[in-house]
CSV table of C-alpha atoms and ligand atoms in Angstrom, one decimal:
chain,number,residue,atom,x,y,z
A,224,MET,CA,67.9,37.4,63.1
A,225,LEU,CA,66.4,37.6,59.5
A,226,LEU,CA,65.9,41.4,58.4
A,227,LEU,CA,64.3,42.9,55.4
A,228,GLY,CA,66.5,46.1,54.6
A,229,ILE,CA,65.1,49.1,52.7
A,230,GLU,CA,67.3,51.9,51.3
A,231,THR,CA,66.1,54.9,49.4
A,232,SER,CA,68.1,57.8,50.7
A,233,CYS,CA,69.4,58.8,47.3
A,234,ASP,CA,69.0,57.4,43.8
A,235,ASP,CA,69.2,53.7,44.2
A,236,THR,CA,66.1,51.8,45.1
A,237,ALA,CA,67.6,48.9,47.2
A,238,THR,CA,66.1,46.1,49.1
A,239,ALA,CA,67.8,43.1,50.7
A,240,VAL,CA,67.3,40.1,53.2
A,241,VAL,CA,70.1,39.5,55.6
A,242,ARG,CA,70.6,36.9,58.3
A,243,ASP,CA,72.5,38.0,61.4
A,244,GLY,CA,74.0,41.0,59.8
A,245,ARG,CA,76.2,38.8,57.7
A,246,ASP,CA,74.6,36.3,55.3
A,247,VAL,CA,73.1,38.2,52.3
A,248,LEU,CA,70.2,36.0,51.2
A,249,ALA,CA,69.2,38.7,48.6
A,250,SER,CA,70.4,42.1,47.7
A,251,VAL,CA,68.4,44.0,44.9
A,252,SER,CA,69.3,47.4,43.5
A,253,THR,CA,67.7,49.3,40.8
A,254,ASN,CA,70.1,51.9,39.7
A,255,GLN,CA,68.5,55.1,38.4
A,256,ASP,CA,71.7,56.5,36.6
A,257,ALA,CA,70.1,56.4,33.3
A,258,PHE,CA,67.2,58.7,34.4
A,259,HIS,CA,69.6,61.3,35.9
A,260,ALA,CA,72.7,61.1,33.6
A,261,LYS,CA,71.5,63.6,31.0
A,262,TYR,CA,71.0,66.2,33.8
A,263,GLY,CA,74.7,65.8,35.1
A,264,GLY,CA,73.7,64.9,38.5
A,265,ILE,CA,70.8,63.5,40.6
A,266,VAL,CA,67.5,65.3,40.3
A,267,PRO,CA,65.5,64.8,43.6
A,268,GLU,CA,62.2,64.9,42.0
A,269,ILE,CA,63.0,62.2,39.6
A,270,ALA,CA,64.7,60.0,42.2
A,271,SER,CA,61.6,60.2,44.5
A,272,ARG,CA,59.0,59.3,41.7
A,273,GLN,CA,61.3,56.4,40.7
A,274,HIS,CA,61.3,55.0,44.2
A,275,VAL,CA,57.6,55.2,44.2
A,276,ALA,CA,57.5,53.3,41.0
A,277,LEU,CA,60.1,50.6,41.9
A,278,LEU,CA,60.0,50.0,45.6
A,279,SER,CA,57.1,47.6,46.1
A,280,ALA,CA,58.5,45.3,43.3
A,281,ALA,CA,62.0,45.6,44.9
A,282,VAL,CA,60.7,44.5,48.3
A,283,GLU,CA,58.8,41.4,46.7
A,284,ASP,CA,61.9,40.7,44.6
A,285,ALA,CA,64.3,40.5,47.5
A,286,LEU,CA,61.9,38.3,49.6
A,287,ASP,CA,61.4,35.9,46.6
A,288,ARG,CA,65.0,35.6,45.9
A,289,ALA,CA,65.9,34.9,49.6
A,290,GLY,CA,63.1,32.3,49.9
A,291,ALA,CA,61.6,34.4,52.5
A,292,SER,CA,58.2,36.1,53.2
A,293,LEU,CA,56.9,38.8,55.4
A,294,ASP,CA,55.7,36.1,57.6
A,295,THR,CA,59.3,34.6,58.1
A,296,ILE,CA,61.3,37.7,58.5
A,297,ASP,CA,62.0,39.0,62.0
A,298,GLY,CA,61.9,42.7,61.3
A,299,ILE,CA,62.3,45.5,59.0
A,300,ALA,CA,65.2,47.9,58.7
A,301,VAL,CA,65.0,51.2,56.8
A,302,THR,CA,67.2,54.1,56.2
A,303,ARG,CA,65.8,57.1,58.0
A,304,GLY,CA,68.5,59.6,57.0
A,305,PRO,CA,70.6,61.4,56.0
A,306,GLY,CA,69.8,61.9,52.4
A,307,LEU,CA,67.2,63.5,50.0
A,308,ILE,CA,64.0,64.1,51.9
A,309,GLY,CA,61.8,63.1,48.9
A,310,SER,CA,63.7,59.9,48.5
A,311,LEU,CA,64.0,59.0,52.2
A,312,VAL,CA,60.1,59.4,52.7
A,313,VAL,CA,59.3,56.8,50.2
A,314,GLY,CA,61.3,54.0,52.0
A,315,VAL,CA,60.2,55.2,55.4
A,316,ALA,CA,56.5,55.3,54.5
A,317,SER,CA,56.7,51.9,52.9
A,318,ALA,CA,58.7,50.4,55.8
A,319,LYS,CA,56.2,51.7,58.3
A,320,ALA,CA,53.3,50.3,56.5
A,321,LEU,CA,54.8,46.8,56.3
A,322,ALA,CA,55.9,46.9,59.9
A,323,PHE,CA,52.5,48.0,61.0
A,324,ALA,CA,50.7,45.5,58.8
A,325,THR,CA,52.9,42.6,60.0
A,326,GLY,CA,53.4,43.6,63.6
A,327,LYS,CA,57.2,43.0,63.0
A,328,PRO,CA,59.7,45.3,64.7
A,329,LEU,CA,60.9,48.4,62.7
A,330,TYR,CA,64.5,49.6,63.0
A,331,GLY,CA,65.4,53.1,61.8
A,332,VAL,CA,68.9,53.2,60.4
A,333,ASN,CA,71.5,56.0,59.8
A,334,HIS,CA,72.7,55.6,56.2
A,335,LEU,CA,76.3,56.1,57.2
A,336,HIS,CA,76.2,53.6,59.9
A,337,GLY,CA,75.0,51.2,57.2
A,338,HIS,CA,78.1,52.0,55.1
A,339,ILE,CA,80.3,51.1,58.1
A,340,PHE,CA,78.7,47.7,58.8
A,341,ALA,CA,78.7,46.8,55.0
A,342,ALA,CA,82.3,45.6,55.5
A,343,PHE,CA,80.9,42.6,57.5
A,344,LEU,CA,78.6,41.3,54.9
A,345,ASP,CA,79.3,37.9,53.2
A,346,ARG,CA,82.6,37.4,55.2
A,347,PRO,CA,83.4,35.3,58.3
A,348,GLU,CA,84.9,38.2,60.5
A,349,SER,CA,82.7,39.9,63.2
A,350,PRO,CA,83.4,43.5,64.1
A,351,ARG,CA,86.1,43.8,66.8
A,352,TYR,CA,86.0,46.9,68.6
A,353,PRO,CA,87.4,49.6,68.5
A,354,PHE,CA,87.9,49.8,64.8
A,355,LEU,CA,88.7,52.7,62.5
A,356,THR,CA,86.5,53.5,59.4
A,357,LEU,CA,87.4,55.6,56.5
A,358,LEU,CA,84.0,56.6,55.2
A,359,VAL,CA,84.3,58.1,51.7
A,360,SER,CA,81.1,58.7,49.7
A,361,GLY,CA,79.5,61.3,47.4
A,362,GLY,CA,78.3,63.3,50.4
A,363,HIS,CA,80.8,62.5,53.2
A,364,SER,CA,84.5,62.0,53.9
A,365,GLN,CA,85.2,61.2,57.5
A,366,LEU,CA,87.3,59.0,59.8
A,367,VAL,CA,85.2,57.4,62.5
A,368,ALA,CA,86.3,55.7,65.5
A,369,VAL,CA,83.8,52.9,66.2
A,370,GLU,CA,84.0,51.9,69.7
A,371,SER,CA,80.7,49.7,69.9
A,372,PRO,CA,77.7,49.4,67.4
A,373,THR,CA,76.2,52.6,69.0
A,374,GLN,CA,79.4,54.5,70.1
A,375,MET,CA,80.9,56.1,67.1
A,376,ARG,CA,83.1,59.3,67.0
A,377,VAL,CA,83.9,61.3,63.9
A,378,ILE,CA,87.6,62.1,64.5
A,379,GLY,CA,88.3,63.8,61.2
A,380,ARG,CA,86.2,65.1,58.3
A,381,THR,CA,86.5,66.9,55.0
A,382,ARG,CA,86.3,70.8,55.3
A,383,ASP,CA,84.8,71.2,51.9
A,384,ASP,CA,84.1,68.6,49.2
A,385,ALA,CA,83.5,64.9,49.9
A,386,ALA,CA,86.0,62.7,48.2
A,387,GLY,CA,83.2,61.4,45.8
A,388,GLU,CA,82.1,65.0,45.1
A,389,ALA,CA,85.8,65.8,44.0
A,390,TYR,CA,85.7,62.7,41.9
A,391,ASP,CA,82.5,63.7,40.2
A,392,LYS,CA,83.4,67.4,39.7
A,393,THR,CA,86.8,66.6,38.4
A,394,ALA,CA,85.3,64.0,36.0
A,395,ARG,CA,83.0,66.7,34.6
A,396,LEU,CA,86.0,68.9,33.9
A,397,LEU,CA,87.4,66.1,31.8
A,398,GLY,CA,84.0,65.9,30.0
A,399,LEU,CA,82.9,62.5,31.7
A,400,GLY,CA,79.4,61.8,32.6
A,401,PHE,CA,77.9,61.4,36.0
A,402,PRO,CA,78.7,59.6,38.3
A,403,GLY,CA,82.3,60.4,37.5
A,404,GLY,CA,84.0,58.2,40.1
A,405,PRO,CA,84.0,55.0,38.4
A,406,GLN,CA,85.0,56.4,35.0
A,407,MET,CA,87.9,58.3,36.6
A,408,ASP,CA,89.0,55.1,38.3
A,409,ALA,CA,88.9,53.2,34.9
A,410,LEU,CA,90.9,56.1,33.2
A,411,ALA,CA,93.4,56.2,36.1
A,412,ARG,CA,94.3,52.6,35.5
A,413,ASN,CA,95.8,53.6,32.3
A,414,GLY,CA,97.6,56.7,33.3
A,415,ASP,CA,100.7,57.8,35.1
A,416,PRO,CA,100.0,58.9,38.7
A,417,LYS,CA,103.3,60.8,38.8
A,418,ALA,CA,102.7,62.7,35.5
A,419,PHE,CA,101.4,65.8,37.4
A,420,ALA,CA,102.0,66.9,40.9
A,421,PHE,CA,98.6,68.0,42.2
A,422,PRO,CA,98.5,69.4,45.7
A,423,ARG,CA,97.9,67.4,48.9
A,424,HIS,CA,96.0,69.0,51.5
A,425,ARG,CA,97.8,69.0,55.0
A,426,PRO,CA,95.7,69.6,58.0
A,427,ASP,CA,96.3,72.5,60.5
A,428,GLY,CA,98.2,71.3,63.7
A,429,ASP,CA,97.6,67.7,64.4
A,430,ALA,CA,94.0,67.7,63.2
A,431,LEU,CA,92.8,64.7,61.1
A,432,ASP,CA,90.7,66.9,58.7
A,433,MET,CA,91.0,66.6,54.9
A,434,SER,CA,90.1,69.0,52.0
A,435,PHE,CA,89.5,68.3,48.3
A,436,SER,CA,88.3,71.5,46.8
A,437,GLY,CA,92.0,73.0,46.4
A,438,LEU,CA,92.9,69.8,44.5
A,439,LYS,CA,89.8,70.1,42.2
A,440,THR,CA,90.6,73.8,41.6
A,441,SER,CA,94.2,72.9,40.8
A,442,VAL,CA,93.2,70.4,38.2
A,443,ARG,CA,90.8,72.9,36.7
A,444,TYR,CA,93.6,75.6,36.3
A,445,PHE,CA,95.9,73.0,34.8
A,446,LEU,CA,93.4,71.9,32.3
A,447,GLU,CA,93.0,75.5,31.1
A,448,SER,CA,96.8,75.9,30.8
A,449,ASP,CA,98.8,74.9,27.6
A,450,ALA,CA,100.2,71.9,29.2
A,451,GLY,CA,96.8,70.8,30.5
A,452,ARG,CA,95.1,71.1,27.1
A,453,ASN,CA,97.7,68.6,25.7
A,454,ALA,CA,97.8,66.3,28.5
A,455,LYS,CA,96.5,62.8,28.4
A,456,HIS,CA,93.2,62.5,30.3
A,457,GLU,CA,94.4,59.1,31.6
A,458,ASP,CA,97.6,60.8,33.2
A,459,VAL,CA,95.3,63.7,34.8
A,460,ALA,CA,93.0,61.1,36.2
A,461,ALA,CA,95.8,59.1,37.6
A,462,SER,CA,97.5,62.1,39.0
A,463,PHE,CA,94.3,63.4,40.6
A,464,GLN,CA,93.5,60.0,42.0
A,465,ALA,CA,97.0,59.7,43.4
A,466,ALA,CA,96.6,63.0,45.3
A,467,VAL,CA,93.2,61.9,46.8
A,468,ILE,CA,94.6,58.6,47.8
A,469,ASP,CA,97.8,60.2,49.4
A,470,VAL,CA,95.6,62.3,51.6
A,471,LEU,CA,93.2,59.7,52.7
A,472,ILE,CA,96.0,57.1,53.5
A,473,ALA,CA,98.0,59.9,55.4
A,474,ARG,CA,94.9,60.5,57.7
A,475,VAL,CA,94.4,56.9,58.3
A,476,ASP,CA,98.0,56.6,59.3
A,477,ALA,CA,97.9,59.6,61.5
A,478,ALA,CA,94.7,58.2,63.3
A,479,PHE,CA,96.5,54.7,63.9
A,480,ALA,CA,99.4,56.8,65.3
A,481,ARG,CA,97.2,58.3,68.0
A,482,ALA,CA,95.0,55.3,69.2
A,483,PRO,CA,95.2,51.5,68.9
A,484,TYR,CA,92.5,50.0,66.6
A,485,THR,CA,91.8,46.4,65.9
A,486,GLY,CA,91.8,47.2,62.1
A,487,VAL,CA,90.5,49.6,59.5
A,488,VAL,CA,87.4,49.4,57.5
A,489,LEU,CA,86.9,51.2,54.2
A,490,SER,CA,83.5,52.2,53.2
A,491,GLY,CA,81.2,54.5,51.1
A,492,GLY,CA,80.9,54.7,47.4
A,493,VAL,CA,84.5,55.9,46.9
A,494,ALA,CA,85.6,52.7,48.7
A,495,ALA,CA,84.9,50.9,45.4
A,496,ASN,CA,88.0,52.8,43.9
A,497,SER,CA,90.5,50.2,42.9
A,498,GLY,CA,93.4,52.5,43.4
A,499,LEU,CA,92.3,53.4,46.9
A,500,GLN,CA,91.7,49.7,47.8
A,501,ASN,CA,95.2,48.7,46.7
A,502,ALA,CA,96.8,51.6,48.6
A,503,LEU,CA,94.9,50.8,51.7
A,504,ARG,CA,95.8,47.1,51.4
A,505,ALA,CA,99.4,48.0,50.9
A,506,TRP,CA,99.5,50.3,53.8
A,507,ALA,CA,97.8,47.8,56.0
A,508,GLN,CA,100.3,45.2,55.1
A,509,LYS,CA,103.2,47.4,55.9
A,510,ARG,CA,101.8,48.3,59.2
A,511,GLY,CA,100.5,44.8,60.2
A,512,VAL,CA,96.9,46.1,60.4
A,513,GLU,CA,93.8,44.2,59.2
A,514,ALA,CA,92.0,46.1,56.5
A,515,LEU,CA,88.4,45.2,55.7
A,516,ILE,CA,87.3,46.3,52.3
A,517,PRO,CA,83.8,45.5,51.2
A,518,PRO,CA,83.3,44.2,47.5
A,519,PRO,CA,82.3,47.1,45.2
A,520,LYS,CA,78.6,46.0,45.4
A,521,TYR,CA,78.5,46.7,49.1
A,522,CYS,CA,80.6,49.9,48.9
A,523,THR,CA,78.0,51.9,46.9
A,524,ASP,CA,74.6,52.3,48.3
A,525,ASN,CA,72.7,49.0,49.0
A,526,ALA,CA,70.1,47.7,51.5
A,527,ALA,CA,72.1,44.8,52.9
A,528,MET,CA,74.3,47.3,54.8
A,529,ILE,CA,71.2,48.8,56.3
A,530,ALA,CA,70.0,45.4,57.4
A,531,ALA,CA,73.6,44.8,58.8
A,532,ALA,CA,73.7,48.0,60.9
A,533,ALA,CA,70.1,47.1,62.4
A,534,ASN,CA,71.4,43.6,63.4
A,535,TYR,CA,74.2,45.2,65.4
A,536,GLN,CA,72.4,48.2,66.8
A,537,GLY,CA,69.2,46.2,67.6
A,538,GLU,CA,66.9,47.5,70.2
A,539,ALA,CA,68.7,50.8,70.3
A,540,ILE,CA,67.4,51.8,67.1
A,541,ARG,CA,63.9,50.2,67.2
A,542,VAL,CA,61.4,52.8,66.4
A,543,ASP,CA,57.6,53.0,66.5
A,544,PRO,CA,56.0,52.4,63.0
A,545,MET,CA,53.3,55.1,63.8
A,546,THR,CA,55.8,57.9,64.6
A,547,LEU,CA,59.1,57.2,62.6
A,548,SER,CA,59.9,60.1,60.3
A,549,ALA,CA,62.6,60.6,57.8
A,550,ASP,CA,65.3,63.1,58.6
A,551,PRO,CA,67.4,64.4,55.8
A,552,ASN,CA,69.9,65.9,58.2
A,553,LEU,CA,70.0,63.0,60.7
A,554,PRO,CA,73.0,63.7,62.9
A,555,PHE,CA,75.9,61.0,62.8
A,556,SER,CA,76.2,60.7,66.4
A,557,PHE,CA,74.0,58.0,68.0
A,558,GLU,CA,70.8,59.1,69.4
A,559,PRO,CA,68.7,56.2,70.6
A,560,GLU,CA,65.0,56.4,70.3
A,561,ALA,CA,62.8,54.3,72.5
A,562,ALA,CA,60.2,52.1,70.9
B,282,KG4,O1,78.0,55.9,48.9
B,282,KG4,P1,77.5,56.2,47.5
B,282,KG4,O2,77.0,55.3,46.6
B,282,KG4,O3,76.3,57.4,47.6
B,282,KG4,C1,76.4,58.4,48.7
B,282,KG4,O4,77.0,59.3,48.4
B,282,KG4,O5,75.9,58.0,49.8
B,282,KG4,O6,78.8,57.0,46.9
B,282,KG4,C2,78.8,57.7,45.6
B,282,KG4,C3,79.9,58.3,45.3
B,282,KG4,C4,79.9,59.1,44.0
B,282,KG4,O7,80.6,60.4,44.2
B,282,KG4,C5,80.7,58.2,43.0
B,282,KG4,O8,81.3,58.9,41.9
B,282,KG4,C6,81.7,57.6,43.9
B,282,KG4,O9,81.0,57.4,45.0
B,282,KG4,N1,82.2,56.4,43.4
B,282,KG4,C7,83.6,56.2,43.0
B,282,KG4,C8,83.8,54.9,42.5
B,282,KG4,N2,82.5,54.2,42.5
B,282,KG4,C9,81.6,55.2,43.0
B,282,KG4,N3,84.6,57.1,43.2
B,282,KG4,C10,85.8,56.7,42.8
B,282,KG4,N4,86.1,55.5,42.2
B,282,KG4,C11,85.1,54.5,42.1
B,282,KG4,N5,85.4,53.4,41.6
B,283,ZN,ZN1,75.9,56.1,50.7
């Protein structure tokens, strides 16, 4: 199945052409960071306007690069939520128009399900169920038990900030620009992760929940102290990152202690973090577990992952091009919608 993917849930205008949920023939992403950086965060109105300006060319570009056309694709997959409403509607309206004009099937994809199936792009492995996913992005941090393409249970989640949000806020405390995650990652590589002992959240009872706002606050107080004012930022970033990684790996370990999984998938923007990738690989090796970690280009938002999710979920997420609507609060749990 050859699918055109369209993703405009946040600030990346992304399109892709993917065969059978695996072979990425083209993946195009126009990053808008330069437009948002001076505001220290994403401005929804600007993101929406940029999607309008860029999306048609991005669709053509992906089809050209893939050597495909609207005639040769088998369907169109679009992110229908969750995300910024003004951004989502641009992709959804465009996908509806393309599906209506060509008569090809339209698939409405949950952005987070896309992140999960990103791990199977450009690699030989097919999903073996049930697997565990650690989904860590700018908006979400959760552990998901994936029992089938359409049966997924969130078994642990953050009580406050998402991991990516904690990275971005802590980066700001260190005077770094937005998004802060990649810059913190780079700083941390040259710092001592044991320089400062920042707190690691422990869940109540045997819950698999996590929390990152206490960590961020602790870094803030530290930076305001005498010791903090003189601390090397590389050491602060490395020590912060060590605390985030410890919490995430501890929850993965606890999840594996409760139920058998075929492996662990790392996904979402924070999955691009080199320290987290190394830690998960080391943990998996020690435990004899298979770890699937997408390359950085498929960790952050992209449209290939949207086409991949549609490939696996198929008819269950097929939607009517006349009635599909964007849903900024689309629930994670799977809600099939008849065509
Ligand atoms: O999945 P994503 O591209 O967008 C959504 O939130 O859906 O994730 C973006 C988040 C941002 O918070 C960004 O700072 C973080 O992922 N991020 C990273 C790295 N690359 C991106 N965090 C830590 N280390 C990285 N290398
Ligand atoms: Zn995302």
